[in-house]
Amino acid sequence: MVTELGDPLDTLRLLQFSWEDRLRLALGIAQILHQLAHSPLGSLSMNDFRRQQFVLVGGTLKLSDVDDLGINEPECVTDSDCVIGNDENNNVSDDNTTKGLSCIDSRCIGHNERLNIWHAGQHFIRLFLPLSAPLSLEPHIHELLAAYAHPAAGGWNSARILGTTQKLVAHFVSGDYMIRPSTQGSSTSGYERMSDSDLPGLYDYRCPLSVSAVGCVISVFNEEEAVQICTSDDDCQAIVLGQEHTWTGRTLAVFKNGYSTPSFKKGYSLLVKKKLK
């Protein structure tokens, strides 16, 4: 037996996560759904699918409570018997959610998998994935929201949801979501760059998307994105780009509301906003 200490999930904490961390949760959910659908015992259903059944271990989502797993697909006579959540604990009121399941050899094939998907959408995905998402990724997110809401009607299974989630992660990691300048020229031209420089513990301030409680720290795809964020923030006067990275490999940028003579720090870069003349 392997025991891991995990942190419980609650709604407030989910909403406090950066969108990148919520994307990691969405990927973790998709992976767990796929594992449940392809277990050695067959397709398993989580009859008590709630946030309280999960914990975070080092930022990775883990299933912590497996006491109420269903092993067999529901029995049936015709396709009309294959209704997702036909009991008081798993009530699915939308008919579109239940369409598309078939009764084969007296079993509702795909019922457990689709029930898990629907619950995951209700308790996780619809609550946090759309919030603060990059605008250009919204079409991909809406596709996933529809998949979780109507898994049977749309022909969605856990493998397809996992693949679509992985594509969403790839779009984010590649920087495809970034708004490119409409005119030629570098967006960093309004900044002075100093190599091997840092402002540790100085000029820190709070900002809405920060992953830190004591400063303005935001993950960025590259220097250009960091400059775009700073330029749009009147409080920001400088940026420190170091060697700390997130789970996707993005760089953590520290935004400053002032600057002075920097300290030497190998591998760090300081970008200072030029004053308008």
PDB file of C-alpha atoms in Angstrom, residues 122-269:
ATOM      1  CA  GLN A 122     -20.922  19.293 -13.046  1.00  0.00           C
ATOM      2  CA  HIS A 123     -18.512  19.231 -10.090  1.00  0.00           C
ATOM      3  CA  PHE A 124     -15.333  20.448 -11.757  1.00  0.00           C
ATOM      4  CA  ILE A 125     -15.020  21.509 -15.376  1.00  0.00           C
ATOM      5  CA  ARG A 126     -17.948  23.906 -15.800  1.00  0.00           C
ATOM      6  CA  LEU A 127     -17.111  25.637 -12.511  1.00  0.00           C
ATOM      7  CA  PHE A 128     -13.486  26.565 -13.122  1.00  0.00           C
ATOM      8  CA  LEU A 129     -12.175  25.917 -16.628  1.00  0.00           C
ATOM      9  CA  PRO A 130     -13.835  28.915 -18.382  1.00  0.00           C
ATOM     10  CA  LEU A 131     -12.797  31.452 -15.719  1.00  0.00           C
ATOM     11  CA  SER A 132      -9.923  33.776 -16.740  1.00  0.00           C
ATOM     12  CA  ALA A 133      -9.106  31.604 -19.745  1.00  0.00           C
ATOM     13  CA  PRO A 134      -7.226  33.157 -22.690  1.00  0.00           C
ATOM     14  CA  LEU A 135      -9.796  34.502 -25.154  1.00  0.00           C
ATOM     15  CA  SER A 136      -8.368  32.684 -28.155  1.00  0.00           C
ATOM     16  CA  LEU A 137      -8.731  29.333 -26.359  1.00  0.00           C
ATOM     17  CA  GLU A 138     -12.441  29.799 -25.645  1.00  0.00           C
ATOM     18  CA  PRO A 139     -13.613  27.748 -28.690  1.00  0.00           C
ATOM     19  CA  HIS A 140     -11.600  24.752 -27.432  1.00  0.00           C
ATOM     20  CA  ILE A 141     -12.964  25.228 -23.911  1.00  0.00           C
ATOM     21  CA  HIS A 142     -16.564  25.475 -25.125  1.00  0.00           C
ATOM     22  CA  GLU A 143     -16.062  22.215 -27.018  1.00  0.00           C
ATOM     23  CA  LEU A 144     -15.001  20.514 -23.791  1.00  0.00           C
ATOM     24  CA  LEU A 145     -17.874  22.046 -21.823  1.00  0.00           C
ATOM     25  CA  ALA A 146     -20.339  20.644 -24.365  1.00  0.00           C
ATOM     26  CA  ALA A 147     -18.633  17.248 -24.191  1.00  0.00           C
ATOM     27  CA  TYR A 148     -18.960  17.068 -20.414  1.00  0.00           C
ATOM     28  CA  ALA A 149     -22.574  18.275 -20.519  1.00  0.00           C
ATOM     29  CA  HIS A 150     -23.766  15.837 -23.234  1.00  0.00           C
ATOM     30  CA  PRO A 151     -21.261  12.968 -23.401  1.00  0.00           C
ATOM     31  CA  ALA A 152     -23.590  10.355 -24.882  1.00  0.00           C
ATOM     32  CA  ALA A 153     -25.354  12.571 -27.411  1.00  0.00           C
ATOM     33  CA  GLY A 154     -22.081  13.879 -28.800  1.00  0.00           C
ATOM     34  CA  GLY A 155     -20.376  10.509 -28.945  1.00  0.00           C
ATOM     35  CA  TRP A 156     -17.856  11.589 -26.333  1.00  0.00           C
ATOM     36  CA  ASN A 157     -15.962   9.022 -24.299  1.00  0.00           C
ATOM     37  CA  SER A 158     -13.052   9.379 -21.887  1.00  0.00           C
ATOM     38  CA  ALA A 159     -10.414   8.743 -24.568  1.00  0.00           C
ATOM     39  CA  ARG A 160     -11.777  11.521 -26.776  1.00  0.00           C
ATOM     40  CA  ILE A 161     -12.060  13.919 -23.833  1.00  0.00           C
ATOM     41  CA  LEU A 162      -8.492  13.134 -22.761  1.00  0.00           C
ATOM     42  CA  GLY A 163      -7.209  13.746 -26.289  1.00  0.00           C
ATOM     43  CA  THR A 164      -9.101  17.044 -26.582  1.00  0.00           C
ATOM     44  CA  THR A 165      -7.805  18.180 -23.187  1.00  0.00           C
ATOM     45  CA  GLN A 166      -4.248  17.313 -24.199  1.00  0.00           C
ATOM     46  CA  LYS A 167      -4.705  19.409 -27.350  1.00  0.00           C
ATOM     47  CA  LEU A 168      -5.911  22.328 -25.213  1.00  0.00           C
ATOM     48  CA  VAL A 169      -2.779  21.998 -23.070  1.00  0.00           C
ATOM     49  CA  ALA A 170      -0.640  21.898 -26.224  1.00  0.00           C
ATOM     50  CA  HIS A 171      -2.232  25.108 -27.542  1.00  0.00           C
ATOM     51  CA  PHE A 172      -1.487  26.818 -24.234  1.00  0.00           C
ATOM     52  CA  VAL A 173       2.082  25.521 -23.961  1.00  0.00           C
ATOM     53  CA  SER A 174       2.897  26.532 -27.551  1.00  0.00           C
ATOM     54  CA  GLY A 175       1.768  30.132 -27.027  1.00  0.00           C
ATOM     55  CA  ASP A 176      -0.826  29.906 -29.812  1.00  0.00           C
ATOM     56  CA  TYR A 177      -3.267  31.839 -27.639  1.00  0.00           C
ATOM     57  CA  MET A 178      -1.115  34.984 -27.577  1.00  0.00           C
ATOM     58  CA  ILE A 179      -2.284  38.151 -29.297  1.00  0.00           C
ATOM     59  CA  ARG A 180       0.392  39.060 -31.802  1.00  0.00           C
ATOM     60  CA  PRO A 181       1.222  42.727 -32.465  1.00  0.00           C
ATOM     61  CA  SER A 182      -0.605  44.072 -35.525  1.00  0.00           C
ATOM     62  CA  THR A 183       2.383  46.191 -36.511  1.00  0.00           C
ATOM     63  CA  GLN A 184       5.943  45.202 -37.230  1.00  0.00           C
ATOM     64  CA  GLY A 185       8.595  45.719 -34.595  1.00  0.00           C
ATOM     65  CA  SER A 186       9.325  44.226 -31.224  1.00  0.00           C
ATOM     66  CA  SER A 187       6.863  44.804 -28.396  1.00  0.00           C
ATOM     67  CA  THR A 188       9.874  45.004 -26.063  1.00  0.00           C
ATOM     68  CA  SER A 189      11.215  48.163 -27.697  1.00  0.00           C
ATOM     69  CA  GLY A 190       9.788  50.281 -24.891  1.00  0.00           C
ATOM     70  CA  TYR A 191      11.902  48.463 -22.300  1.00  0.00           C
ATOM     71  CA  GLU A 192      15.547  48.510 -21.305  1.00  0.00           C
ATOM     72  CA  ARG A 193      16.984  45.036 -20.804  1.00  0.00           C
ATOM     73  CA  MET A 194      19.608  44.243 -18.153  1.00  0.00           C
ATOM     74  CA  SER A 195      21.149  40.776 -18.092  1.00  0.00           C
ATOM     75  CA  ASP A 196      22.059  38.897 -14.896  1.00  0.00           C
ATOM     76  CA  SER A 197      19.990  41.339 -12.838  1.00  0.00           C
ATOM     77  CA  ASP A 198      17.323  41.037 -10.151  1.00  0.00           C
ATOM     78  CA  LEU A 199      15.382  43.135  -7.644  1.00  0.00           C
ATOM     79  CA  PRO A 200      14.880  40.610  -4.823  1.00  0.00           C
ATOM     80  CA  GLY A 201      12.364  41.686  -2.191  1.00  0.00           C
ATOM     81  CA  LEU A 202      11.931  45.142  -3.722  1.00  0.00           C
ATOM     82  CA  TYR A 203       8.978  46.885  -5.386  1.00  0.00           C
ATOM     83  CA  ASP A 204       6.609  43.949  -5.033  1.00  0.00           C
ATOM     84  CA  TYR A 205       2.878  44.596  -5.359  1.00  0.00           C
ATOM     85  CA  ARG A 206      -0.312  42.582  -5.625  1.00  0.00           C
ATOM     86  CA  CYS A 207      -2.033  41.975  -8.951  1.00  0.00           C
ATOM     87  CA  PRO A 208      -5.191  40.008  -9.874  1.00  0.00           C
ATOM     88  CA  LEU A 209      -3.637  37.034 -11.699  1.00  0.00           C
ATOM     89  CA  SER A 210      -0.698  36.499  -9.356  1.00  0.00           C
ATOM     90  CA  VAL A 211       0.204  32.999  -8.185  1.00  0.00           C
ATOM     91  CA  SER A 212       1.935  34.549  -5.169  1.00  0.00           C
ATOM     92  CA  ALA A 213       0.346  36.132  -2.104  1.00  0.00           C
ATOM     93  CA  VAL A 214       3.217  38.576  -1.590  1.00  0.00           C
ATOM     94  CA  GLY A 215       3.897  39.891  -5.078  1.00  0.00           C
ATOM     95  CA  CYS A 216       2.804  40.013  -8.695  1.00  0.00           C
ATOM     96  CA  VAL A 217       4.030  36.702 -10.118  1.00  0.00           C
ATOM     97  CA  ILE A 218       2.515  35.413 -13.362  1.00  0.00           C
ATOM     98  CA  SER A 219       3.623  32.611 -15.670  1.00  0.00           C
ATOM     99  CA  VAL A 220       4.413  33.737 -19.218  1.00  0.00           C
ATOM    100  CA  PHE A 221       5.181  31.999 -22.482  1.00  0.00           C
ATOM    101  CA  ASN A 222       8.061  34.320 -23.302  1.00  0.00           C
ATOM    102  CA  GLU A 223       9.500  37.782 -22.775  1.00  0.00           C
ATOM    103  CA  GLU A 224       7.031  39.267 -25.251  1.00  0.00           C
ATOM    104  CA  GLU A 225       4.030  38.121 -23.219  1.00  0.00           C
ATOM    105  CA  ALA A 226       5.586  39.491 -20.018  1.00  0.00           C
ATOM    106  CA  VAL A 227       5.987  42.871 -21.709  1.00  0.00           C
ATOM    107  CA  GLN A 228       2.366  42.816 -22.912  1.00  0.00           C
ATOM    108  CA  ILE A 229       1.182  42.238 -19.341  1.00  0.00           C
ATOM    109  CA  CYS A 230       3.399  44.971 -17.907  1.00  0.00           C
ATOM    110  CA  THR A 231       2.468  47.476 -20.607  1.00  0.00           C
ATOM    111  CA  SER A 232      -1.234  47.002 -19.866  1.00  0.00           C
ATOM    112  CA  ASP A 233      -0.660  47.538 -16.116  1.00  0.00           C
ATOM    113  CA  ASP A 234      -0.065  51.148 -15.040  1.00  0.00           C
ATOM    114  CA  ASP A 235       1.464  49.966 -11.749  1.00  0.00           C
ATOM    115  CA  CYS A 236       4.082  47.833 -13.465  1.00  0.00           C
ATOM    116  CA  GLN A 237       7.444  49.498 -14.031  1.00  0.00           C
ATOM    117  CA  ALA A 238       9.776  46.523 -14.381  1.00  0.00           C
ATOM    118  CA  ILE A 239       9.863  42.762 -14.942  1.00  0.00           C
ATOM    119  CA  VAL A 240      12.213  40.112 -13.597  1.00  0.00           C
ATOM    120  CA  LEU A 241      12.481  36.919 -15.645  1.00  0.00           C
ATOM    121  CA  GLY A 242      14.286  34.142 -13.823  1.00  0.00           C
ATOM    122  CA  GLN A 243      14.759  30.408 -14.075  1.00  0.00           C
ATOM    123  CA  GLU A 244      11.674  29.223 -12.212  1.00  0.00           C
ATOM    124  CA  HIS A 245       9.138  27.386 -14.337  1.00  0.00           C
ATOM    125  CA  THR A 246       5.640  25.977 -14.005  1.00  0.00           C
ATOM    126  CA  TRP A 247       4.419  22.449 -14.783  1.00  0.00           C
ATOM    127  CA  THR A 248       4.036  23.399 -18.465  1.00  0.00           C
ATOM    128  CA  GLY A 249       7.571  24.800 -18.677  1.00  0.00           C
ATOM    129  CA  ARG A 250       6.419  28.426 -18.711  1.00  0.00           C
ATOM    130  CA  THR A 251       8.589  31.036 -17.001  1.00  0.00           C
ATOM    131  CA  LEU A 252       7.476  32.747 -13.804  1.00  0.00           C
ATOM    132  CA  ALA A 253       7.751  36.507 -14.311  1.00  0.00           C
ATOM    133  CA  VAL A 254       7.899  38.857 -11.317  1.00  0.00           C
ATOM    134  CA  PHE A 255       6.381  42.272 -11.986  1.00  0.00           C
ATOM    135  CA  LYS A 256       7.624  45.309 -10.045  1.00  0.00           C
ATOM    136  CA  ASN A 257       6.072  48.726  -9.395  1.00  0.00           C
ATOM    137  CA  GLY A 258       9.460  50.441  -9.281  1.00  0.00           C
ATOM    138  CA  TYR A 259      13.160  49.864  -9.877  1.00  0.00           C
ATOM    139  CA  SER A 260      16.609  50.895  -8.694  1.00  0.00           C
ATOM    140  CA  THR A 261      20.145  49.604  -9.043  1.00  0.00           C
ATOM    141  CA  PRO A 262      19.691  45.846  -9.453  1.00  0.00           C
ATOM    142  CA  SER A 263      21.498  43.004  -7.727  1.00  0.00           C
ATOM    143  CA  PHE A 264      23.617  40.572  -9.714  1.00  0.00           C
ATOM    144  CA  LYS A 265      21.917  37.242 -10.341  1.00  0.00           C
ATOM    145  CA  LYS A 266      23.239  34.905 -12.993  1.00  0.00           C
ATOM    146  CA  GLY A 267      20.704  33.921 -15.625  1.00  0.00           C
ATOM    147  CA  TYR A 268      18.073  36.465 -14.581  1.00  0.00           C
ATOM    148  CA  SER A 269      16.900  39.344 -16.767  1.00  0.00           C
TER     149      SER A 269
END
